[in-house]
């Protein structure tokens, strides 16, 4: 992280802890916020994703004793976040100039503090610069320190850079999406194994940690953001964690009642009771026969569809006519009267 970033960001405020918070308080605050703003719980929420990154950035610095000492010192001598720019003739020291000066102009060394005297520059009189030397440079007490002149051209030390996040797409069958599976992808010419959790939805994005681009040596890999497309099933549909199915029944079964078999996704069948007088469109719930995820297991929702025969034999026609004549009521009577209300 660049030194100017440390000036601009109050990591204690990001985590909601005091400046004298111990390691346990910092860890507790981080875990709470990371869970709250995790991308898996805030899909498509850019603000939550930025907050998640800020929380991780703050925790990375404050949980490292050496980085935290440096951060506290920088914020203290900068007056809590003032911005410093590299000066021209007679100007003030650039903030990055100060950091790189400790490394002899070559950059890359970490700032350390010691109680020894001497020049505030590495190699300028022996010993490491202490905090008072640094403070004096800002107040003009550095004299011939060289921060007010031109050509300071120094850089702050920088840690290894994490790899970039990558995106990819994959298509799953309905069954694989419901049951979950491990798939292989080719990302930037590299084979990546990805575990797809049970119950993934069509269009859902899955963040696969550490499956993105490689970073600098010693740095973490980025993440892979995988968008999943789910195919259709010839029999089943989906409603959240529930599976849905249209259940055909005959007019006789619906009118007189019956026990019928309903197929389930695992290949078995479950018997379900059709009550006498069941209308078309009624939904029968088969508990625990839906999609099983870590959070819960859904149900199988069977929607009754009364099948009307398209062709009738002479005997069947006569039987239907007998039923018609026995029930002369008009089922649309209420519909007609309600239409004129």
PDB file of C-alpha atoms in Angstrom, residues 36-283:
ATOM      1  CA  UNK A  36     -21.891  -8.505   7.171  1.00  0.00           C
ATOM      2  CA  UNK A  37     -20.485  -7.207   3.869  1.00  0.00           C
ATOM      3  CA  UNK A  38     -19.339 -10.518   2.310  1.00  0.00           C
ATOM      4  CA  UNK A  39     -20.110 -10.544  -1.459  1.00  0.00           C
ATOM      5  CA  UNK A  40     -21.863 -13.907  -1.163  1.00  0.00           C
ATOM      6  CA  UNK A  41     -24.456 -12.260   1.124  1.00  0.00           C
ATOM      7  CA  UNK A  42     -24.688  -9.011  -0.885  1.00  0.00           C
ATOM      8  CA  UNK A  43     -24.793 -10.169  -4.483  1.00  0.00           C
ATOM      9  CA  UNK A  44     -24.754  -7.237  -6.911  1.00  0.00           C
ATOM     10  CA  UNK A  45     -24.264  -4.644  -4.139  1.00  0.00           C
ATOM     11  CA  UNK A  46     -21.247  -2.558  -5.231  1.00  0.00           C
ATOM     12  CA  UNK A  47     -21.240  -0.499  -2.017  1.00  0.00           C
ATOM     13  CA  UNK A  48     -21.081  -3.645   0.126  1.00  0.00           C
ATOM     14  CA  UNK A  49     -18.254  -5.016  -2.028  1.00  0.00           C
ATOM     15  CA  UNK A  50     -16.230  -1.800  -1.581  1.00  0.00           C
ATOM     16  CA  UNK A  51     -16.881  -1.899   2.167  1.00  0.00           C
ATOM     17  CA  UNK A  52     -15.744  -5.544   2.259  1.00  0.00           C
ATOM     18  CA  UNK A  53     -12.473  -4.597   0.551  1.00  0.00           C
ATOM     19  CA  UNK A  54     -11.925  -1.629   2.897  1.00  0.00           C
ATOM     20  CA  UNK A  55     -12.467  -3.851   5.926  1.00  0.00           C
ATOM     21  CA  UNK A  56      -9.980  -6.420   4.624  1.00  0.00           C
ATOM     22  CA  UNK A  57      -7.443  -3.678   3.879  1.00  0.00           C
ATOM     23  CA  UNK A  58      -7.781  -2.228   7.389  1.00  0.00           C
ATOM     24  CA  UNK A  59      -7.444  -5.630   9.034  1.00  0.00           C
ATOM     25  CA  UNK A  60      -4.351  -6.496   6.992  1.00  0.00           C
ATOM     26  CA  UNK A  61      -2.513  -3.417   8.301  1.00  0.00           C
ATOM     27  CA  UNK A  62      -3.766  -3.299  11.897  1.00  0.00           C
ATOM     28  CA  UNK A  63      -3.268  -7.021  12.512  1.00  0.00           C
ATOM     29  CA  UNK A  64       0.408  -6.814  11.520  1.00  0.00           C
ATOM     30  CA  UNK A  65       2.347  -5.276  14.468  1.00  0.00           C
ATOM     31  CA  UNK A  66       5.091  -3.826  12.255  1.00  0.00           C
ATOM     32  CA  UNK A  67       2.701  -2.305   9.711  1.00  0.00           C
ATOM     33  CA  UNK A  68       0.491  -0.976  12.491  1.00  0.00           C
ATOM     34  CA  UNK A  69       3.471   0.833  14.140  1.00  0.00           C
ATOM     35  CA  UNK A  70       4.369   2.395  10.807  1.00  0.00           C
ATOM     36  CA  UNK A  71       0.754   3.356  10.103  1.00  0.00           C
ATOM     37  CA  UNK A  72       0.298   4.953  13.543  1.00  0.00           C
ATOM     38  CA  UNK A  73       3.565   6.899  13.155  1.00  0.00           C
ATOM     39  CA  UNK A  74       2.629   8.130   9.694  1.00  0.00           C
ATOM     40  CA  UNK A  75      -0.837   9.261  10.754  1.00  0.00           C
ATOM     41  CA  UNK A  76       0.584  10.939  13.843  1.00  0.00           C
ATOM     42  CA  UNK A  77       3.260  12.993  12.121  1.00  0.00           C
ATOM     43  CA  UNK A  78       0.893  13.857   9.272  1.00  0.00           C
ATOM     44  CA  UNK A  79      -1.595  15.376  11.672  1.00  0.00           C
ATOM     45  CA  UNK A  80      -4.204  12.669  11.140  1.00  0.00           C
ATOM     46  CA  UNK A  81      -4.437  12.620   7.383  1.00  0.00           C
ATOM     47  CA  UNK A  82      -3.054  15.862   5.831  1.00  0.00           C
ATOM     48  CA  UNK A  83      -1.793  15.465   2.281  1.00  0.00           C
ATOM     49  CA  UNK A  84       1.868  16.239   1.467  1.00  0.00           C
ATOM     50  CA  UNK A  85       3.209  16.974  -1.977  1.00  0.00           C
ATOM     51  CA  UNK A  86       6.718  17.063  -3.302  1.00  0.00           C
ATOM     52  CA  UNK A  87       8.075  20.608  -3.134  1.00  0.00           C
ATOM     53  CA  UNK A  88       9.908  22.623  -5.713  1.00  0.00           C
ATOM     54  CA  UNK A  89      12.379  25.377  -4.875  1.00  0.00           C
ATOM     55  CA  UNK A  90      11.966  26.148  -1.214  1.00  0.00           C
ATOM     56  CA  UNK A  91       8.958  23.809  -0.945  1.00  0.00           C
ATOM     57  CA  UNK A  92       8.199  21.190   1.658  1.00  0.00           C
ATOM     58  CA  UNK A  93       9.137  17.558   1.544  1.00  0.00           C
ATOM     59  CA  UNK A  94       7.045  15.137  -0.423  1.00  0.00           C
ATOM     60  CA  UNK A  95       5.661  12.372   1.779  1.00  0.00           C
ATOM     61  CA  UNK A  96       6.976   9.633  -0.492  1.00  0.00           C
ATOM     62  CA  UNK A  97      10.380  11.390  -0.596  1.00  0.00           C
ATOM     63  CA  UNK A  98      10.735  10.966   3.144  1.00  0.00           C
ATOM     64  CA  UNK A  99      10.092   7.238   3.006  1.00  0.00           C
ATOM     65  CA  UNK A 100      12.488   6.509   0.209  1.00  0.00           C
ATOM     66  CA  UNK A 101      15.224   8.605   1.795  1.00  0.00           C
ATOM     67  CA  UNK A 102      15.621   5.940   4.431  1.00  0.00           C
ATOM     68  CA  UNK A 103      16.588   3.437   1.772  1.00  0.00           C
ATOM     69  CA  UNK A 104      19.408   5.580   0.346  1.00  0.00           C
ATOM     70  CA  UNK A 105      17.292   6.737  -2.612  1.00  0.00           C
ATOM     71  CA  UNK A 106      16.862   3.212  -3.951  1.00  0.00           C
ATOM     72  CA  UNK A 107      13.549   2.599  -2.185  1.00  0.00           C
ATOM     73  CA  UNK A 108      12.215  -0.711  -0.954  1.00  0.00           C
ATOM     74  CA  UNK A 109      13.323  -0.690   2.681  1.00  0.00           C
ATOM     75  CA  UNK A 110      10.814  -0.435   5.529  1.00  0.00           C
ATOM     76  CA  UNK A 111      10.837   2.573   7.848  1.00  0.00           C
ATOM     77  CA  UNK A 112      12.113   1.772  11.332  1.00  0.00           C
ATOM     78  CA  UNK A 113      12.608   3.875  14.403  1.00  0.00           C
ATOM     79  CA  UNK A 114      15.594   4.072  16.722  1.00  0.00           C
ATOM     80  CA  UNK A 115      16.743   6.300  19.545  1.00  0.00           C
ATOM     81  CA  UNK A 116      20.173   6.931  18.053  1.00  0.00           C
ATOM     82  CA  UNK A 117      21.266  10.351  16.792  1.00  0.00           C
ATOM     83  CA  UNK A 118      22.828  11.287  13.533  1.00  0.00           C
ATOM     84  CA  UNK A 119      21.442  12.287  10.207  1.00  0.00           C
ATOM     85  CA  UNK A 120      17.856  11.348   9.385  1.00  0.00           C
ATOM     86  CA  UNK A 121      19.136   9.781   6.168  1.00  0.00           C
ATOM     87  CA  UNK A 122      20.321   6.207   5.976  1.00  0.00           C
ATOM     88  CA  UNK A 123      24.090   6.375   5.633  1.00  0.00           C
ATOM     89  CA  UNK A 124      24.168  10.030   6.620  1.00  0.00           C
ATOM     90  CA  UNK A 125      25.922   9.731   9.962  1.00  0.00           C
ATOM     91  CA  UNK A 126      25.121   6.257  11.229  1.00  0.00           C
ATOM     92  CA  UNK A 127      21.980   4.834  12.711  1.00  0.00           C
ATOM     93  CA  UNK A 128      18.346   4.678  11.615  1.00  0.00           C
ATOM     94  CA  UNK A 129      16.144   7.806  11.608  1.00  0.00           C
ATOM     95  CA  UNK A 130      13.971   8.227  14.657  1.00  0.00           C
ATOM     96  CA  UNK A 131      10.539   9.832  14.835  1.00  0.00           C
ATOM     97  CA  UNK A 132      11.881  13.193  16.080  1.00  0.00           C
ATOM     98  CA  UNK A 133      14.199  13.437  13.068  1.00  0.00           C
ATOM     99  CA  UNK A 134      11.265  12.845  10.739  1.00  0.00           C
ATOM    100  CA  UNK A 135       9.082  15.397  12.520  1.00  0.00           C
ATOM    101  CA  UNK A 136      11.807  17.994  12.293  1.00  0.00           C
ATOM    102  CA  UNK A 137      11.877  17.648   8.514  1.00  0.00           C
ATOM    103  CA  UNK A 138       8.257  18.786   8.299  1.00  0.00           C
ATOM    104  CA  UNK A 139       8.826  21.721  10.661  1.00  0.00           C
ATOM    105  CA  UNK A 140      11.898  22.985   8.832  1.00  0.00           C
ATOM    106  CA  UNK A 141      14.306  21.753  11.464  1.00  0.00           C
ATOM    107  CA  UNK A 142      15.972  19.404   9.040  1.00  0.00           C
ATOM    108  CA  UNK A 143      18.256  22.142   7.787  1.00  0.00           C
ATOM    109  CA  UNK A 144      20.320  20.629   5.025  1.00  0.00           C
ATOM    110  CA  UNK A 145      18.284  17.479   4.943  1.00  0.00           C
ATOM    111  CA  UNK A 146      17.632  18.016   1.265  1.00  0.00           C
ATOM    112  CA  UNK A 147      13.843  17.583   1.430  1.00  0.00           C
ATOM    113  CA  UNK A 148      13.230  21.151   0.343  1.00  0.00           C
ATOM    114  CA  UNK A 149      15.225  20.881  -2.856  1.00  0.00           C
ATOM    115  CA  UNK A 150      14.550  19.356  -6.200  1.00  0.00           C
ATOM    116  CA  UNK A 151      15.222  15.852  -7.357  1.00  0.00           C
ATOM    117  CA  UNK A 152      14.085  14.103  -4.189  1.00  0.00           C
ATOM    118  CA  UNK A 153      12.575  11.426  -6.483  1.00  0.00           C
ATOM    119  CA  UNK A 154      12.097   8.772  -3.800  1.00  0.00           C
ATOM    120  CA  UNK A 155       9.439   6.091  -3.490  1.00  0.00           C
ATOM    121  CA  UNK A 156       7.693   4.558  -0.482  1.00  0.00           C
ATOM    122  CA  UNK A 157       8.188   0.837   0.088  1.00  0.00           C
ATOM    123  CA  UNK A 158       5.484  -1.354  -1.363  1.00  0.00           C
ATOM    124  CA  UNK A 159       4.482  -4.898  -0.492  1.00  0.00           C
ATOM    125  CA  UNK A 160       3.673  -7.711  -2.929  1.00  0.00           C
ATOM    126  CA  UNK A 161       0.590  -6.992  -5.052  1.00  0.00           C
ATOM    127  CA  UNK A 162      -2.327  -9.437  -4.990  1.00  0.00           C
ATOM    128  CA  UNK A 163      -3.420 -10.955  -8.302  1.00  0.00           C
ATOM    129  CA  UNK A 164      -6.370  -9.534 -10.233  1.00  0.00           C
ATOM    130  CA  UNK A 165      -9.889 -10.942 -10.082  1.00  0.00           C
ATOM    131  CA  UNK A 166     -10.988 -12.779 -13.218  1.00  0.00           C
ATOM    132  CA  UNK A 167     -14.438 -13.577 -14.651  1.00  0.00           C
ATOM    133  CA  UNK A 168     -15.722 -16.696 -16.379  1.00  0.00           C
ATOM    134  CA  UNK A 169     -19.012 -18.357 -17.344  1.00  0.00           C
ATOM    135  CA  UNK A 170     -20.167 -21.972 -17.210  1.00  0.00           C
ATOM    136  CA  UNK A 171     -23.358 -23.851 -18.040  1.00  0.00           C
ATOM    137  CA  UNK A 172     -24.791 -26.589 -15.825  1.00  0.00           C
ATOM    138  CA  UNK A 173     -27.608 -29.042 -16.295  1.00  0.00           C
ATOM    139  CA  UNK A 174     -30.652 -28.620 -14.063  1.00  0.00           C
ATOM    140  CA  UNK A 175     -29.678 -31.695 -12.018  1.00  0.00           C
ATOM    141  CA  UNK A 176     -26.059 -30.588 -11.522  1.00  0.00           C
ATOM    142  CA  UNK A 177     -27.234 -27.161 -10.358  1.00  0.00           C
ATOM    143  CA  UNK A 178     -29.659 -28.723  -7.867  1.00  0.00           C
ATOM    144  CA  UNK A 179     -27.273 -31.354  -6.507  1.00  0.00           C
ATOM    145  CA  UNK A 180     -23.962 -29.459  -6.859  1.00  0.00           C
ATOM    146  CA  UNK A 181     -20.792 -30.756  -8.473  1.00  0.00           C
ATOM    147  CA  UNK A 182     -17.106 -30.020  -9.086  1.00  0.00           C
ATOM    148  CA  UNK A 183     -16.256 -28.808 -12.576  1.00  0.00           C
ATOM    149  CA  UNK A 184     -13.031 -28.037 -14.426  1.00  0.00           C
ATOM    150  CA  UNK A 185     -12.497 -24.746 -16.240  1.00  0.00           C
ATOM    151  CA  UNK A 186      -9.735 -23.334 -18.382  1.00  0.00           C
ATOM    152  CA  UNK A 187      -8.877 -19.836 -17.135  1.00  0.00           C
ATOM    153  CA  UNK A 188      -6.071 -17.973 -18.916  1.00  0.00           C
ATOM    154  CA  UNK A 189      -4.767 -21.314 -20.155  1.00  0.00           C
ATOM    155  CA  UNK A 190      -4.710 -22.811 -16.659  1.00  0.00           C
ATOM    156  CA  UNK A 191      -6.956 -25.659 -15.479  1.00  0.00           C
ATOM    157  CA  UNK A 192      -9.072 -24.591 -12.495  1.00  0.00           C
ATOM    158  CA  UNK A 193     -11.280 -26.908 -10.444  1.00  0.00           C
ATOM    159  CA  UNK A 194     -14.388 -25.190  -9.102  1.00  0.00           C
ATOM    160  CA  UNK A 195     -16.807 -26.654  -6.560  1.00  0.00           C
ATOM    161  CA  UNK A 196     -20.356 -25.560  -7.381  1.00  0.00           C
ATOM    162  CA  UNK A 197     -22.595 -25.671  -4.288  1.00  0.00           C
ATOM    163  CA  UNK A 198     -25.970 -27.424  -4.367  1.00  0.00           C
ATOM    164  CA  UNK A 199     -28.885 -25.160  -5.234  1.00  0.00           C
ATOM    165  CA  UNK A 200     -27.076 -22.642  -7.440  1.00  0.00           C
ATOM    166  CA  UNK A 201     -29.527 -20.525  -9.467  1.00  0.00           C
ATOM    167  CA  UNK A 202     -29.561 -19.512 -13.109  1.00  0.00           C
ATOM    168  CA  UNK A 203     -27.517 -16.312 -13.544  1.00  0.00           C
ATOM    169  CA  UNK A 204     -25.977 -16.539 -10.060  1.00  0.00           C
ATOM    170  CA  UNK A 205     -22.409 -15.335  -9.572  1.00  0.00           C
ATOM    171  CA  UNK A 206     -20.056 -17.404  -7.426  1.00  0.00           C
ATOM    172  CA  UNK A 207     -16.818 -15.991  -6.013  1.00  0.00           C
ATOM    173  CA  UNK A 208     -14.080 -18.626  -5.969  1.00  0.00           C
ATOM    174  CA  UNK A 209     -11.354 -17.462  -3.598  1.00  0.00           C
ATOM    175  CA  UNK A 210      -7.777 -17.717  -4.820  1.00  0.00           C
ATOM    176  CA  UNK A 211      -8.746 -18.991  -8.297  1.00  0.00           C
ATOM    177  CA  UNK A 212      -7.968 -15.751 -10.161  1.00  0.00           C
ATOM    178  CA  UNK A 213      -4.739 -14.322 -11.588  1.00  0.00           C
ATOM    179  CA  UNK A 214      -1.429 -14.886  -9.870  1.00  0.00           C
ATOM    180  CA  UNK A 215       0.011 -11.922  -7.957  1.00  0.00           C
ATOM    181  CA  UNK A 216       3.566 -10.962  -7.083  1.00  0.00           C
ATOM    182  CA  UNK A 217       5.769 -13.517  -5.394  1.00  0.00           C
ATOM    183  CA  UNK A 218       4.517 -13.905  -1.850  1.00  0.00           C
ATOM    184  CA  UNK A 219       1.118 -12.315  -2.612  1.00  0.00           C
ATOM    185  CA  UNK A 220      -2.301 -13.991  -2.769  1.00  0.00           C
ATOM    186  CA  UNK A 221      -3.993 -14.891  -6.022  1.00  0.00           C
ATOM    187  CA  UNK A 222      -7.050 -12.953  -7.065  1.00  0.00           C
ATOM    188  CA  UNK A 223     -10.563 -14.417  -7.121  1.00  0.00           C
ATOM    189  CA  UNK A 224     -12.551 -15.948  -9.955  1.00  0.00           C
ATOM    190  CA  UNK A 225     -16.078 -14.569 -10.411  1.00  0.00           C
ATOM    191  CA  UNK A 226     -18.036 -17.370 -12.070  1.00  0.00           C
ATOM    192  CA  UNK A 227     -21.468 -16.740 -13.638  1.00  0.00           C
ATOM    193  CA  UNK A 228     -23.610 -19.878 -13.847  1.00  0.00           C
ATOM    194  CA  UNK A 229     -26.258 -20.618 -16.489  1.00  0.00           C
ATOM    195  CA  UNK A 230     -28.680 -23.436 -15.622  1.00  0.00           C
ATOM    196  CA  UNK A 231     -30.462 -25.515 -18.261  1.00  0.00           C
ATOM    197  CA  UNK A 232     -34.146 -26.470 -18.244  1.00  0.00           C
ATOM    198  CA  UNK A 233     -35.563 -29.814 -17.055  1.00  0.00           C
ATOM    199  CA  UNK A 234     -38.321 -31.616 -18.998  1.00  0.00           C
ATOM    200  CA  UNK A 235     -40.319 -32.394 -15.826  1.00  0.00           C
ATOM    201  CA  UNK A 236     -39.228 -30.197 -12.917  1.00  0.00           C
ATOM    202  CA  UNK A 237     -39.218 -26.473 -12.352  1.00  0.00           C
ATOM    203  CA  UNK A 238     -37.923 -24.462  -9.444  1.00  0.00           C
ATOM    204  CA  UNK A 239     -39.296 -22.012  -6.886  1.00  0.00           C
ATOM    205  CA  UNK A 240     -36.455 -20.957  -4.582  1.00  0.00           C
ATOM    206  CA  UNK A 241     -35.349 -24.126  -2.773  1.00  0.00           C
ATOM    207  CA  UNK A 242     -38.552 -25.941  -3.795  1.00  0.00           C
ATOM    208  CA  UNK A 243     -38.927 -28.156  -6.843  1.00  0.00           C
ATOM    209  CA  UNK A 244     -42.168 -27.927  -8.816  1.00  0.00           C
ATOM    210  CA  UNK A 245     -43.958 -30.483 -10.983  1.00  0.00           C
ATOM    211  CA  UNK A 246     -47.264 -30.608 -12.869  1.00  0.00           C
ATOM    212  CA  UNK A 247     -49.187 -33.721 -11.714  1.00  0.00           C
ATOM    213  CA  UNK A 248     -51.690 -35.036 -14.270  1.00  0.00           C
ATOM    214  CA  UNK A 249     -54.822 -36.720 -12.802  1.00  0.00           C
ATOM    215  CA  UNK A 250     -57.977 -38.003 -14.445  1.00  0.00           C
ATOM    216  CA  UNK A 251     -61.388 -36.463 -13.895  1.00  0.00           C
ATOM    217  CA  UNK A 252     -62.429 -39.582 -12.000  1.00  0.00           C
ATOM    218  CA  UNK A 253     -59.379 -39.428  -9.705  1.00  0.00           C
ATOM    219  CA  UNK A 254     -60.021 -35.766  -8.954  1.00  0.00           C
ATOM    220  CA  UNK A 255     -63.758 -36.246  -8.420  1.00  0.00           C
ATOM    221  CA  UNK A 256     -63.739 -39.509  -6.473  1.00  0.00           C
ATOM    222  CA  UNK A 257     -60.313 -39.290  -4.842  1.00  0.00           C
ATOM    223  CA  UNK A 258     -57.275 -41.521  -5.400  1.00  0.00           C
ATOM    224  CA  UNK A 259     -53.730 -42.309  -4.350  1.00  0.00           C
ATOM    225  CA  UNK A 260     -51.186 -41.618  -7.099  1.00  0.00           C
ATOM    226  CA  UNK A 261     -47.408 -41.835  -7.462  1.00  0.00           C
ATOM    227  CA  UNK A 262     -45.275 -38.700  -7.857  1.00  0.00           C
ATOM    228  CA  UNK A 263     -41.722 -39.098  -9.266  1.00  0.00           C
ATOM    229  CA  UNK A 264     -38.867 -37.362  -7.397  1.00  0.00           C
ATOM    230  CA  UNK A 265     -35.575 -36.055  -8.756  1.00  0.00           C
ATOM    231  CA  UNK A 266     -33.581 -38.883  -7.146  1.00  0.00           C
ATOM    232  CA  UNK A 267     -35.471 -41.460  -9.231  1.00  0.00           C
ATOM    233  CA  UNK A 268     -37.808 -42.736  -6.510  1.00  0.00           C
ATOM    234  CA  UNK A 269     -41.563 -42.255  -6.278  1.00  0.00           C
ATOM    235  CA  UNK A 270     -43.733 -40.938  -3.452  1.00  0.00           C
ATOM    236  CA  UNK A 271     -47.393 -41.802  -2.981  1.00  0.00           C
ATOM    237  CA  UNK A 272     -49.710 -38.834  -2.523  1.00  0.00           C
ATOM    238  CA  UNK A 273     -53.421 -38.743  -1.682  1.00  0.00           C
ATOM    239  CA  UNK A 274     -55.782 -36.899  -4.006  1.00  0.00           C
ATOM    240  CA  UNK A 275     -58.809 -35.898  -1.934  1.00  0.00           C
ATOM    241  CA  UNK A 276     -62.300 -36.310  -3.469  1.00  0.00           C
ATOM    242  CA  UNK A 277     -63.332 -33.138  -5.269  1.00  0.00           C
ATOM    243  CA  UNK A 278     -59.772 -31.857  -5.789  1.00  0.00           C
ATOM    244  CA  UNK A 279     -59.848 -28.997  -8.328  1.00  0.00           C
ATOM    245  CA  UNK A 280     -57.322 -28.456 -11.080  1.00  0.00           C
ATOM    246  CA  UNK A 281     -54.510 -26.145  -9.961  1.00  0.00           C
ATOM    247  CA  UNK A 282     -54.405 -27.284  -6.312  1.00  0.00           C
ATOM    248  CA  UNK A 283     -50.803 -27.645  -5.058  1.00  0.00           C
TER     249      UNK A 283
END
